[in-house]
Amino acid sequence: MANHYSAFPGMDDILPGESEKWQWLEEKARILFASYGFREIRTPLLEPTELFTRSIGETTDIVHKEMYTFKDRGERSMTLRPEMTASVARAVIEHGMLKTSKSLALYYTGPMFRAERPQAGRKRQFHQIGAELINVVREGEPYYADWAIIRLLADFLDYLKVKNVKFRLNDLTLINGAQAEVVRKKLRDYFEGHKTRLDPDSVYRLDKNVLRIFDSKIPETRAIIREVPWDSIAPYPAEFSKLVQTLKESFGESVSFEVDRTLVRGLDYYTGVVFEVASGSLGAQDALAGGGRYDRLYEELGSSATPCTGFSIGMERLLMVLEKNVPSLAQQMKWIYVAGLSAYPDLKNYFRGQKAALSLQEAGLRVFVAEPSVNLGDHLKRAAKMGASFAVISGDDELRQNSWTIKDLNTREQFSAAGGQLLSELMKRTKELQPL
Ligand code: HAM
């Protein structure tokens, strides 16, 4: 009897047809982030568990309930990364990257793992595109990096033509700064006064870490959260209001920015401005991206004080939002189909074509090297089926004359190019051969 294996629920295969859309999105991220001076960092999928418990926090949902943690063969506790900000910090410190540059602008794409209940837009293995600004400090402009990171995120979404983008913002500075103990005590006192109506998780968090009460999704607890008398507990710093104003002015009507005092985000490392992006086109899981400032993480991990801010975007959710706007493979790239008319084992023409194809590829064109066959009709059918723009053909005549036959598959026009002129002949007609 045949065995049937399936992927673990919430961990999806990405098949041809879909994978091109992922490549398209990754390519877009690379182009935009590079043009803003960000460089890519890649870190291992597996890290010592303590890295995440230290940085994300013991009482968060992620650490408490969602990490894939196990003992390796050396009895060490290891965890599949639930996010990458902590790994990036670990790598920057480990490699002394701030010794050679005063500040860093890094980005990443890759899989993350959280043991959540799978549903549309919520996976156990999901993918993020993220960016981190590390030690970007400007004299007299304490919120500059916050503006810069939010601008990058908004510009990236605009570049992808994501419509209906809504930012929610909050400032956790007072809750974490010099006044932290006083502010947290006031918050505890407030929730203490409503203890009988809080859900059991929140009662537990009241003593352990009062900010985590804000993560509760229980309606009665949410009602209490909404009523927190913020003005008497921690009024907003004037700089924050200025930031929100500047953002509104930078983006006009196309993006909305709303202040939300209940937004604390589910990770302990945040210390200042935090934000989340929702999209009207997503269902229950509407957070497309999230991020914020984390000025104490590097100290927490044994380095010196390093102001940082960053964000991550959920790629599954972003692709859901983009849906029809992601071009299919055929639309994305115009191909050149190169066929040497050969029959095995006489492969002279095949090799001539293959060599030419690789040099076209080096010049930046997308080429497809056809399998050896002498049947010209079959080659042209296949080229048309894959959406190629041109077929380049070398048969015995072309070989003898050191020339190429080029067929424009859209107009059916046919012309020939001398041996050394193949690239320039194609380039004359290549406006449509470039990637979108
Ligand atoms: P996060 O809010 O936990 O932040 O995740 C960012 C985004 O990842 C979410 O807005 C969502 O789109 C996506 N995401 C999270 N969990 C899942 C899931 N189970 N399935 C599908 N998508 C998901 C962070 O991870 C921080 N590292 C962001 C950051 C960077 N803060 C500072 N720098």
CSV table of C-alpha atoms and ligand atoms in Angstrom, one decimal:
chain,number,residue,atom,x,y,z
A,1,MET,CA,0.0,0.0,0.0
A,2,ALA,CA,1.3,3.5,-0.8
A,3,ASN,CA,2.2,5.8,2.0
A,4,HIS,CA,0.6,9.2,2.0
A,5,TYR,CA,2.5,12.0,3.6
A,6,SER,CA,1.2,15.5,4.0
A,7,ALA,CA,2.9,18.7,5.0
A,8,PHE,CA,2.4,19.7,8.7
A,9,PRO,CA,-0.8,21.9,8.9
A,10,GLY,CA,0.1,25.6,8.7
A,11,MET,CA,3.3,24.9,6.9
A,12,ASP,CA,2.6,25.2,3.2
A,13,ASP,CA,4.4,24.1,0.0
A,14,ILE,CA,4.9,26.9,-2.5
A,15,LEU,CA,4.5,25.3,-5.9
A,16,PRO,CA,5.5,26.6,-9.4
A,17,GLY,CA,2.9,29.1,-10.5
A,18,GLU,CA,3.0,30.5,-6.9
A,19,SER,CA,6.8,30.5,-6.4
A,20,GLU,CA,7.2,33.1,-9.3
A,21,LYS,CA,5.0,35.5,-7.3
A,22,TRP,CA,7.2,35.1,-4.3
A,23,GLN,CA,10.3,35.7,-6.4
A,24,TRP,CA,8.6,38.8,-7.9
A,25,LEU,CA,7.9,40.2,-4.4
A,26,GLU,CA,11.4,39.4,-3.1
A,27,GLU,CA,12.9,41.1,-6.1
A,28,LYS,CA,10.8,44.2,-5.5
A,29,ALA,CA,11.9,44.3,-1.9
A,30,ARG,CA,15.6,44.0,-3.0
A,31,ILE,CA,15.3,46.8,-5.5
A,32,LEU,CA,13.5,49.2,-3.2
A,33,PHE,CA,15.4,48.5,0.0
A,34,ALA,CA,18.8,48.7,-1.8
A,35,SER,CA,17.8,52.1,-3.2
A,36,TYR,CA,17.2,53.3,0.4
A,37,GLY,CA,20.7,52.1,1.4
A,38,PHE,CA,19.6,48.9,3.2
A,39,ARG,CA,21.7,45.8,2.9
A,40,GLU,CA,20.6,42.2,3.3
A,41,ILE,CA,21.4,40.1,6.3
A,42,ARG,CA,20.7,36.3,6.6
A,43,THR,CA,20.8,34.5,9.9
A,44,PRO,CA,20.2,30.8,10.9
A,45,LEU,CA,16.6,29.5,11.3
A,46,LEU,CA,17.6,27.9,14.6
A,47,GLU,CA,18.9,29.8,17.5
A,48,PRO,CA,19.5,29.1,21.2
A,49,THR,CA,16.1,29.5,23.0
A,50,GLU,CA,17.4,32.0,25.4
A,51,LEU,CA,18.0,34.6,22.7
A,52,PHE,CA,14.2,34.8,22.2
A,53,THR,CA,13.1,34.4,25.8
A,54,ARG,CA,15.5,37.3,26.8
A,55,SER,CA,14.4,39.6,23.9
A,56,ILE,CA,10.8,38.9,23.2
A,57,GLY,CA,9.9,38.3,26.9
A,58,GLU,CA,8.8,35.3,29.0
A,59,THR,CA,5.3,36.6,29.5
A,60,THR,CA,4.5,37.2,25.8
A,61,ASP,CA,2.2,34.9,23.8
A,62,ILE,CA,5.0,34.2,21.4
A,63,VAL,CA,7.4,32.8,24.1
A,64,HIS,CA,4.7,31.4,26.3
A,65,LYS,CA,2.7,29.5,23.8
A,66,GLU,CA,4.0,29.7,20.2
A,67,MET,CA,7.7,28.8,20.0
A,68,TYR,CA,8.9,25.5,18.4
A,69,THR,CA,11.5,24.6,21.0
A,70,PHE,CA,13.3,21.3,21.5
A,71,LYS,CA,16.5,19.8,22.8
A,72,ASP,CA,19.2,19.1,20.2
A,73,ARG,CA,21.4,16.0,20.5
A,74,GLY,CA,23.7,17.9,22.8
A,75,GLU,CA,20.7,18.6,25.2
A,76,ARG,CA,20.8,22.3,24.3
A,77,SER,CA,17.5,24.1,24.1
A,78,MET,CA,17.0,25.3,20.5
A,79,THR,CA,14.1,27.3,18.9
A,80,LEU,CA,13.0,27.9,15.4
A,81,ARG,CA,13.1,31.6,15.0
A,82,PRO,CA,9.6,33.2,15.6
A,83,GLU,CA,10.9,36.5,14.3
A,84,MET,CA,14.2,38.0,13.2
A,85,THR,CA,14.8,41.2,15.1
A,86,ALA,CA,16.5,39.3,17.9
A,87,SER,CA,18.7,37.2,15.5
A,88,VAL,CA,19.8,40.4,13.7
A,89,ALA,CA,20.8,42.0,17.0
A,90,ARG,CA,22.7,38.9,18.0
A,91,ALA,CA,24.5,38.8,14.7
A,92,VAL,CA,25.4,42.6,14.8
A,93,ILE,CA,26.8,42.2,18.3
A,94,GLU,CA,28.6,38.9,17.5
A,95,HIS,CA,30.3,40.3,14.5
A,96,GLY,CA,31.1,43.7,16.0
A,97,MET,CA,29.3,45.3,13.0
A,98,LEU,CA,28.9,48.6,14.9
A,99,LYS,CA,32.7,48.9,15.3
A,100,THR,CA,33.2,49.5,11.6
A,101,SER,CA,30.0,51.5,10.9
A,102,LYS,CA,28.4,54.0,13.1
A,103,SER,CA,25.0,52.9,12.1
A,104,LEU,CA,23.4,50.1,10.1
A,105,ALA,CA,20.4,49.7,7.8
A,106,LEU,CA,19.6,46.0,7.3
A,107,TYR,CA,16.8,44.1,5.7
A,108,TYR,CA,15.9,40.4,5.4
A,109,THR,CA,13.4,38.0,3.9
A,110,GLY,CA,12.7,34.5,5.1
A,111,PRO,CA,10.6,32.0,7.0
A,112,MET,CA,9.6,32.4,10.7
A,113,PHE,CA,7.9,29.8,12.9
A,114,ARG,CA,5.1,30.2,15.4
A,115,ALA,CA,2.8,27.4,16.7
A,116,GLU,CA,-0.5,29.2,16.2
A,117,ARG,CA,-3.8,27.8,15.2
A,118,PRO,CA,-3.6,27.9,11.4
A,119,GLN,CA,-6.3,29.8,9.4
A,120,ALA,CA,-6.4,32.1,6.4
A,121,GLY,CA,-3.4,34.4,6.7
A,122,ARG,CA,-2.1,32.7,9.9
A,123,LYS,CA,0.5,30.1,9.4
A,124,ARG,CA,2.9,28.1,11.5
A,125,GLN,CA,5.6,28.7,9.0
A,126,PHE,CA,5.2,32.1,7.5
A,127,HIS,CA,7.5,34.6,5.8
A,128,GLN,CA,8.5,38.1,6.6
A,129,ILE,CA,10.2,40.9,4.8
A,130,GLY,CA,11.8,43.1,7.5
A,131,ALA,CA,14.1,46.1,7.9
A,132,GLU,CA,16.0,47.4,10.9
A,133,LEU,CA,17.7,50.8,11.4
A,134,ILE,CA,20.4,50.3,14.0
A,135,ASN,CA,22.0,53.2,15.9
A,136,VAL,CA,20.6,55.9,13.6
A,137,VAL,CA,20.8,59.0,15.8
A,138,ARG,CA,20.4,62.6,14.9
A,139,GLU,CA,21.2,65.4,17.3
A,140,GLY,CA,18.1,67.3,18.2
A,141,GLU,CA,15.8,65.0,16.2
A,142,PRO,CA,14.9,62.2,18.6
A,143,TYR,CA,12.1,60.8,16.3
A,144,TYR,CA,14.1,61.0,13.1
A,145,ALA,CA,14.7,57.2,12.8
A,146,ASP,CA,11.0,56.5,13.6
A,147,TRP,CA,10.0,58.7,10.7
A,148,ALA,CA,12.6,57.1,8.4
A,149,ILE,CA,11.5,53.5,9.1
A,150,ILE,CA,7.8,54.3,8.8
A,151,ARG,CA,8.5,56.2,5.5
A,152,LEU,CA,10.4,53.2,4.2
A,153,LEU,CA,7.4,50.9,5.0
A,154,ALA,CA,4.9,53.3,3.5
A,155,ASP,CA,7.0,53.8,0.4
A,156,PHE,CA,7.5,50.1,-0.1
A,157,LEU,CA,3.7,49.5,0.1
A,158,ASP,CA,3.2,52.4,-2.3
A,159,TYR,CA,5.8,51.0,-4.7
A,160,LEU,CA,3.8,47.7,-4.7
A,161,LYS,CA,0.6,49.7,-5.3
A,162,VAL,CA,-1.0,48.4,-2.1
A,163,LYS,CA,-4.1,50.5,-1.6
A,164,ASN,CA,-6.1,51.4,1.5
A,165,VAL,CA,-3.1,51.4,3.9
A,166,LYS,CA,-3.9,52.3,7.5
A,167,PHE,CA,-1.2,52.9,10.1
A,168,ARG,CA,-2.0,52.8,13.8
A,169,LEU,CA,0.7,54.4,16.0
A,170,ASN,CA,1.5,54.6,19.7
A,171,ASP,CA,4.4,55.9,21.8
A,172,LEU,CA,5.6,53.7,24.6
A,173,THR,CA,8.4,56.1,25.7
A,174,LEU,CA,6.8,57.1,29.0
A,175,ILE,CA,5.9,53.6,29.8
A,176,ASN,CA,9.5,52.5,29.4
A,177,GLY,CA,11.6,55.7,30.3
A,178,ALA,CA,12.7,57.1,33.6
A,179,GLN,CA,9.0,57.2,34.7
A,180,ALA,CA,8.4,53.6,33.9
A,181,GLU,CA,7.9,52.4,37.4
A,182,VAL,CA,5.4,55.2,38.2
A,183,VAL,CA,3.5,54.7,35.0
A,184,ARG,CA,3.3,50.9,35.4
A,185,LYS,CA,2.1,51.3,39.0
A,186,LYS,CA,-0.7,53.6,37.8
A,187,LEU,CA,-1.6,51.1,35.2
A,188,ARG,CA,-1.6,48.3,37.7
A,189,ASP,CA,-3.8,50.3,40.1
A,190,TYR,CA,-6.2,51.0,37.3
A,191,PHE,CA,-6.5,47.3,36.3
A,192,GLU,CA,-6.5,46.2,39.9
A,193,GLY,CA,-9.7,48.3,40.3
A,194,HIS,CA,-11.3,46.2,37.5
A,195,LYS,CA,-9.8,42.8,38.5
A,196,THR,CA,-13.1,41.0,38.8
A,197,ARG,CA,-13.9,41.6,35.2
A,198,LEU,CA,-10.5,40.7,33.7
A,199,ASP,CA,-9.9,37.3,32.1
A,200,PRO,CA,-7.7,34.9,34.0
A,201,ASP,CA,-4.6,35.4,31.7
A,202,SER,CA,-4.8,39.1,32.3
A,203,VAL,CA,-5.1,38.7,36.1
A,204,TYR,CA,-1.9,36.6,35.9
A,205,ARG,CA,-0.3,39.3,33.8
A,206,LEU,CA,-1.3,42.1,36.2
A,207,ASP,CA,1.5,41.1,38.6
A,208,LYS,CA,3.9,39.6,36.1
A,209,ASN,CA,3.9,42.3,33.3
A,210,VAL,CA,1.0,44.7,33.2
A,211,LEU,CA,1.6,45.8,29.6
A,212,ARG,CA,0.8,42.3,28.3
A,213,ILE,CA,-2.8,42.8,29.4
A,214,PHE,CA,-3.1,44.9,26.3
A,215,ASP,CA,-2.6,41.7,24.2
A,216,SER,CA,-5.8,40.2,25.4
A,217,LYS,CA,-8.5,39.6,22.8
A,218,ILE,CA,-11.3,38.9,25.3
A,219,PRO,CA,-14.1,41.5,24.7
A,220,GLU,CA,-14.7,42.4,28.3
A,221,THR,CA,-11.0,42.9,29.0
A,222,ARG,CA,-10.7,44.9,25.8
A,223,ALA,CA,-13.5,47.2,27.0
A,224,ILE,CA,-11.5,47.9,30.2
A,225,ILE,CA,-8.3,48.5,28.1
A,226,ARG,CA,-10.2,51.1,26.0
A,227,GLU,CA,-11.2,53.0,29.2
A,228,VAL,CA,-7.6,53.5,30.5
A,229,PRO,CA,-7.4,57.2,31.6
A,230,TRP,CA,-4.2,57.8,29.7
A,231,ASP,CA,-4.0,61.6,30.2
A,232,SER,CA,-3.6,61.1,33.9
A,233,ILE,CA,-1.3,58.1,33.5
A,234,ALA,CA,1.1,59.0,30.8
A,235,PRO,CA,0.4,62.0,28.4
A,236,TYR,CA,2.1,61.8,25.0
A,237,PRO,CA,5.4,63.5,24.4
A,238,ALA,CA,5.1,66.5,22.2
A,239,GLU,CA,7.7,65.0,19.8
A,240,PHE,CA,5.2,62.1,19.1
A,241,SER,CA,2.4,64.5,18.0
A,242,LYS,CA,4.9,66.2,15.8
A,243,LEU,CA,5.9,62.8,14.2
A,244,VAL,CA,2.3,62.0,13.5
A,245,GLN,CA,1.7,65.4,12.0
A,246,THR,CA,4.9,65.1,9.8
A,247,LEU,CA,3.8,61.6,8.6
A,248,LYS,CA,0.3,62.9,7.7
A,249,GLU,CA,1.9,65.8,5.7
A,250,SER,CA,4.4,63.4,4.0
A,251,PHE,CA,1.8,61.0,2.6
A,252,GLY,CA,-1.3,63.1,2.1
A,253,GLU,CA,-4.5,61.2,1.6
A,254,SER,CA,-3.0,58.0,0.2
A,255,VAL,CA,-2.1,56.6,3.7
A,256,SER,CA,-3.9,57.1,6.9
A,257,PHE,CA,-2.2,57.5,10.3
A,258,GLU,CA,-4.2,57.1,13.4
A,259,VAL,CA,-3.1,57.3,17.0
A,260,ASP,CA,-4.1,54.3,19.1
A,261,ARG,CA,-3.2,54.3,22.8
A,262,THR,CA,-4.1,50.6,23.2
A,263,LEU,CA,-1.4,49.5,20.8
A,264,VAL,CA,1.5,47.9,22.7
A,265,ARG,CA,2.4,45.1,20.3
A,266,GLY,CA,3.1,41.6,21.5
A,267,LEU,CA,6.8,41.7,22.1
A,268,ASP,CA,8.5,43.0,25.2
A,269,TYR,CA,11.5,44.7,23.5
A,270,TYR,CA,9.6,47.8,22.4
A,271,THR,CA,10.5,51.1,24.2
A,272,GLY,CA,9.2,54.0,22.1
A,273,VAL,CA,7.1,54.6,18.9
A,274,VAL,CA,5.3,51.4,17.8
A,275,PHE,CA,3.1,50.9,14.8
A,276,GLU,CA,1.0,48.4,12.9
A,277,VAL,CA,-0.3,48.5,9.3
A,278,ALA,CA,-3.7,47.1,8.5
A,279,SER,CA,-5.2,46.5,5.1
A,280,GLY,CA,-8.9,46.8,4.5
A,281,SER,CA,-8.7,43.8,2.1
A,282,LEU,CA,-7.6,41.3,4.8
A,283,GLY,CA,-10.1,39.5,7.0
A,284,ALA,CA,-9.7,38.8,10.7
A,285,GLN,CA,-5.9,38.6,10.5
A,286,ASP,CA,-5.6,42.2,9.2
A,287,ALA,CA,-2.1,43.1,10.4
A,288,LEU,CA,0.0,43.3,7.3
A,289,ALA,CA,3.1,44.7,9.1
A,290,GLY,CA,4.2,45.8,12.5
A,291,GLY,CA,7.2,47.3,14.1
A,292,GLY,CA,8.7,49.9,16.4
A,293,ARG,CA,11.5,51.2,18.4
A,294,TYR,CA,13.5,49.0,20.7
A,295,ASP,CA,16.3,51.0,22.4
A,296,ARG,CA,17.3,48.5,25.1
A,297,LEU,CA,17.5,45.2,23.2
A,298,TYR,CA,21.3,45.5,22.5
A,299,GLU,CA,22.0,46.1,26.2
A,300,GLU,CA,19.7,43.2,27.1
A,301,LEU,CA,21.9,41.0,24.9
A,302,GLY,CA,25.1,42.2,26.5
A,303,SER,CA,26.2,45.1,24.3
A,304,SER,CA,26.0,48.8,24.9
A,305,ALA,CA,22.9,51.1,24.5
A,306,THR,CA,21.9,51.2,20.9
A,307,PRO,CA,18.8,53.0,19.6
A,308,CYS,CA,17.0,50.9,17.0
A,309,THR,CA,13.7,50.7,15.1
A,310,GLY,CA,12.4,48.3,12.5
A,311,PHE,CA,9.4,46.6,11.0
A,312,SER,CA,8.4,43.2,9.5
A,313,ILE,CA,5.8,42.6,6.8
A,314,GLY,CA,3.9,39.3,6.6
A,315,MET,CA,4.6,38.0,3.0
A,316,GLU,CA,1.6,35.7,2.9
A,317,ARG,CA,-0.7,38.5,3.8
A,318,LEU,CA,1.0,40.9,1.5
A,319,LEU,CA,0.5,38.5,-1.4
A,320,MET,CA,-3.2,38.1,-0.4
A,321,VAL,CA,-3.6,41.9,-0.5
A,322,LEU,CA,-1.8,42.2,-3.9
A,323,GLU,CA,-3.7,39.2,-5.3
A,324,LYS,CA,-4.3,40.1,-9.0
A,325,ASN,CA,-1.6,42.8,-9.0
A,326,VAL,CA,1.2,40.2,-9.0
A,327,PRO,CA,2.0,39.4,-12.5
A,328,SER,CA,2.2,35.8,-13.5
A,329,LEU,CA,5.4,34.4,-14.8
A,330,ALA,CA,4.5,35.0,-18.5
A,331,GLN,CA,3.6,38.6,-17.8
A,332,GLN,CA,6.6,39.2,-15.6
A,333,MET,CA,9.3,38.4,-18.1
A,334,LYS,CA,9.6,38.2,-21.8
A,335,TRP,CA,11.6,35.2,-22.8
A,336,ILE,CA,13.9,34.4,-25.7
A,337,TYR,CA,13.6,30.8,-26.7
A,338,VAL,CA,16.9,29.5,-28.2
A,339,ALA,CA,16.7,26.4,-30.3
A,340,GLY,CA,19.6,24.6,-31.9
A,341,LEU,CA,18.1,22.1,-34.5
A,342,SER,CA,19.9,19.0,-33.4
A,343,ALA,CA,19.2,15.3,-32.9
A,344,TYR,CA,21.1,13.4,-30.3
A,345,PRO,CA,24.0,12.5,-30.6
A,346,ASP,CA,24.8,15.1,-33.3
A,347,LEU,CA,24.6,18.2,-31.0
A,348,LYS,CA,26.6,20.8,-32.9
A,349,ASN,CA,23.6,23.2,-33.3
A,350,TYR,CA,22.4,22.5,-29.8
A,351,PHE,CA,25.7,23.6,-28.4
A,352,ARG,CA,25.9,26.6,-30.6
A,353,GLY,CA,22.5,27.7,-29.4
A,354,GLN,CA,23.3,27.0,-25.8
A,355,LYS,CA,26.5,29.0,-25.9
A,356,ALA,CA,24.7,32.0,-27.5
A,357,ALA,CA,21.9,31.7,-24.9
A,358,LEU,CA,24.3,32.0,-22.0
A,359,SER,CA,25.9,35.1,-23.5
A,360,LEU,CA,22.5,36.7,-23.9
A,361,GLN,CA,21.7,35.8,-20.3
A,362,GLU,CA,24.9,37.5,-19.2
A,363,ALA,CA,23.7,40.6,-21.0
A,364,GLY,CA,20.6,40.6,-18.8
A,365,LEU,CA,18.1,38.9,-21.1
A,366,ARG,CA,16.0,36.0,-20.0
A,367,VAL,CA,16.6,33.0,-22.2
A,368,PHE,CA,15.3,29.4,-22.4
A,369,VAL,CA,17.6,26.8,-23.8
A,370,ALA,CA,15.5,24.3,-25.7
A,371,GLU,CA,16.2,20.5,-25.5
A,372,PRO,CA,17.7,19.1,-28.7
A,373,SER,CA,15.2,18.5,-31.4
A,374,VAL,CA,15.2,18.9,-35.2
A,375,ASN,CA,11.5,19.7,-35.4
A,376,LEU,CA,11.2,23.4,-36.0
A,377,GLY,CA,7.4,23.4,-35.7
A,378,ASP,CA,7.5,21.8,-32.3
A,379,HIS,CA,10.1,24.4,-31.1
A,380,LEU,CA,7.9,27.3,-32.3
A,381,LYS,CA,4.8,25.8,-30.6
A,382,ARG,CA,6.6,25.4,-27.4
A,383,ALA,CA,8.1,28.9,-27.5
A,384,ALA,CA,4.6,30.4,-28.1
A,385,LYS,CA,3.1,28.3,-25.2
A,386,MET,CA,5.6,29.6,-22.7
A,387,GLY,CA,4.9,33.2,-23.8
A,388,ALA,CA,8.4,33.8,-25.4
A,389,SER,CA,8.7,37.0,-27.4
A,390,PHE,CA,11.4,35.7,-29.8
A,391,ALA,CA,12.7,32.4,-31.0
A,392,VAL,CA,16.3,32.3,-32.0
A,393,ILE,CA,17.1,29.3,-34.3
A,394,SER,CA,20.3,27.7,-35.5
A,395,GLY,CA,20.0,24.9,-38.1
A,396,ASP,CA,22.6,23.6,-40.5
A,397,ASP,CA,22.2,26.6,-42.9
A,398,GLU,CA,22.8,29.1,-40.1
A,399,LEU,CA,25.7,27.1,-38.8
A,400,ARG,CA,27.3,27.1,-42.3
A,401,GLN,CA,26.7,30.8,-42.8
A,402,ASN,CA,27.5,31.7,-39.2
A,403,SER,CA,24.2,33.5,-38.8
A,404,TRP,CA,20.9,33.3,-36.7
A,405,THR,CA,17.3,33.2,-37.7
A,406,ILE,CA,15.1,35.2,-35.3
A,407,LYS,CA,11.4,34.9,-35.2
A,408,ASP,CA,9.2,37.6,-33.6
A,409,LEU,CA,6.5,35.4,-32.0
A,410,ASN,CA,4.1,38.3,-31.7
A,411,THR,CA,4.2,39.6,-35.3
A,412,ARG,CA,5.4,36.3,-36.9
A,413,GLU,CA,8.0,38.4,-38.7
A,414,GLN,CA,11.3,36.6,-39.4
A,415,PHE,CA,14.7,38.1,-39.9
A,416,SER,CA,18.3,37.0,-39.7
A,417,ALA,CA,21.3,38.2,-37.8
A,418,ALA,CA,25.0,37.8,-38.6
A,419,GLY,CA,27.0,35.7,-36.1
A,420,GLY,CA,28.3,38.5,-33.9
A,421,GLN,CA,25.1,40.6,-34.2
A,422,LEU,CA,22.6,38.4,-32.3
A,423,LEU,CA,22.6,40.4,-29.1
A,424,SER,CA,22.5,43.8,-30.8
A,425,GLU,CA,19.7,42.6,-33.2
A,426,LEU,CA,17.6,41.5,-30.2
A,427,MET,CA,18.4,44.6,-28.2
A,428,LYS,CA,17.0,46.8,-31.0
A,429,ARG,CA,13.7,45.1,-30.3
A,430,THR,CA,14.1,44.4,-26.5
A,431,LYS,CA,12.1,47.2,-24.9
A,432,GLU,CA,9.6,44.6,-24.0
A,433,LEU,CA,12.2,42.0,-22.9
A,434,GLN,CA,13.1,43.8,-19.7
A,435,PRO,CA,11.6,42.7,-16.4
A,436,LEU,CA,8.5,44.7,-15.2
B,1,HAM,P1,5.0,40.9,14.4
B,1,HAM,O1,3.9,41.9,14.5
B,1,HAM,O2,5.0,39.8,15.4
B,1,HAM,O3,6.4,41.7,14.5
B,1,HAM,O4,5.0,40.3,12.9
B,1,HAM,C1,5.0,41.1,11.8
B,1,HAM,C2,4.1,40.6,10.7
B,1,HAM,O5,4.3,39.2,10.4
B,1,HAM,C3,2.6,40.7,11.1
B,1,HAM,O6,2.1,42.0,10.9
B,1,HAM,C4,2.0,39.6,10.1
B,1,HAM,O7,1.8,40.2,8.9
B,1,HAM,C5,3.1,38.6,10.0
B,1,HAM,N1,2.8,37.4,10.8
B,1,HAM,C6,3.0,37.3,12.2
B,1,HAM,N2,2.6,36.1,12.6
B,1,HAM,C7,2.1,35.5,11.5
B,1,HAM,C8,1.5,34.1,11.2
B,1,HAM,N3,1.4,33.2,12.2
B,1,HAM,N4,1.1,33.9,10.0
B,1,HAM,C9,1.3,34.7,9.0
B,1,HAM,N5,1.8,36.0,9.1
B,1,HAM,C10,2.2,36.3,10.4
B,1,HAM,C11,7.7,41.1,14.4
B,1,HAM,O8,7.9,40.0,14.0
B,1,HAM,C12,8.8,42.1,14.7
B,1,HAM,N6,10.0,41.4,14.5
B,1,HAM,C13,8.7,43.3,13.9
B,1,HAM,C14,9.8,44.3,14.1
B,1,HAM,C15,11.0,44.4,13.4
B,1,HAM,N7,9.9,45.1,15.2
B,1,HAM,C16,11.1,45.8,15.1
B,1,HAM,N8,11.7,45.3,14.0
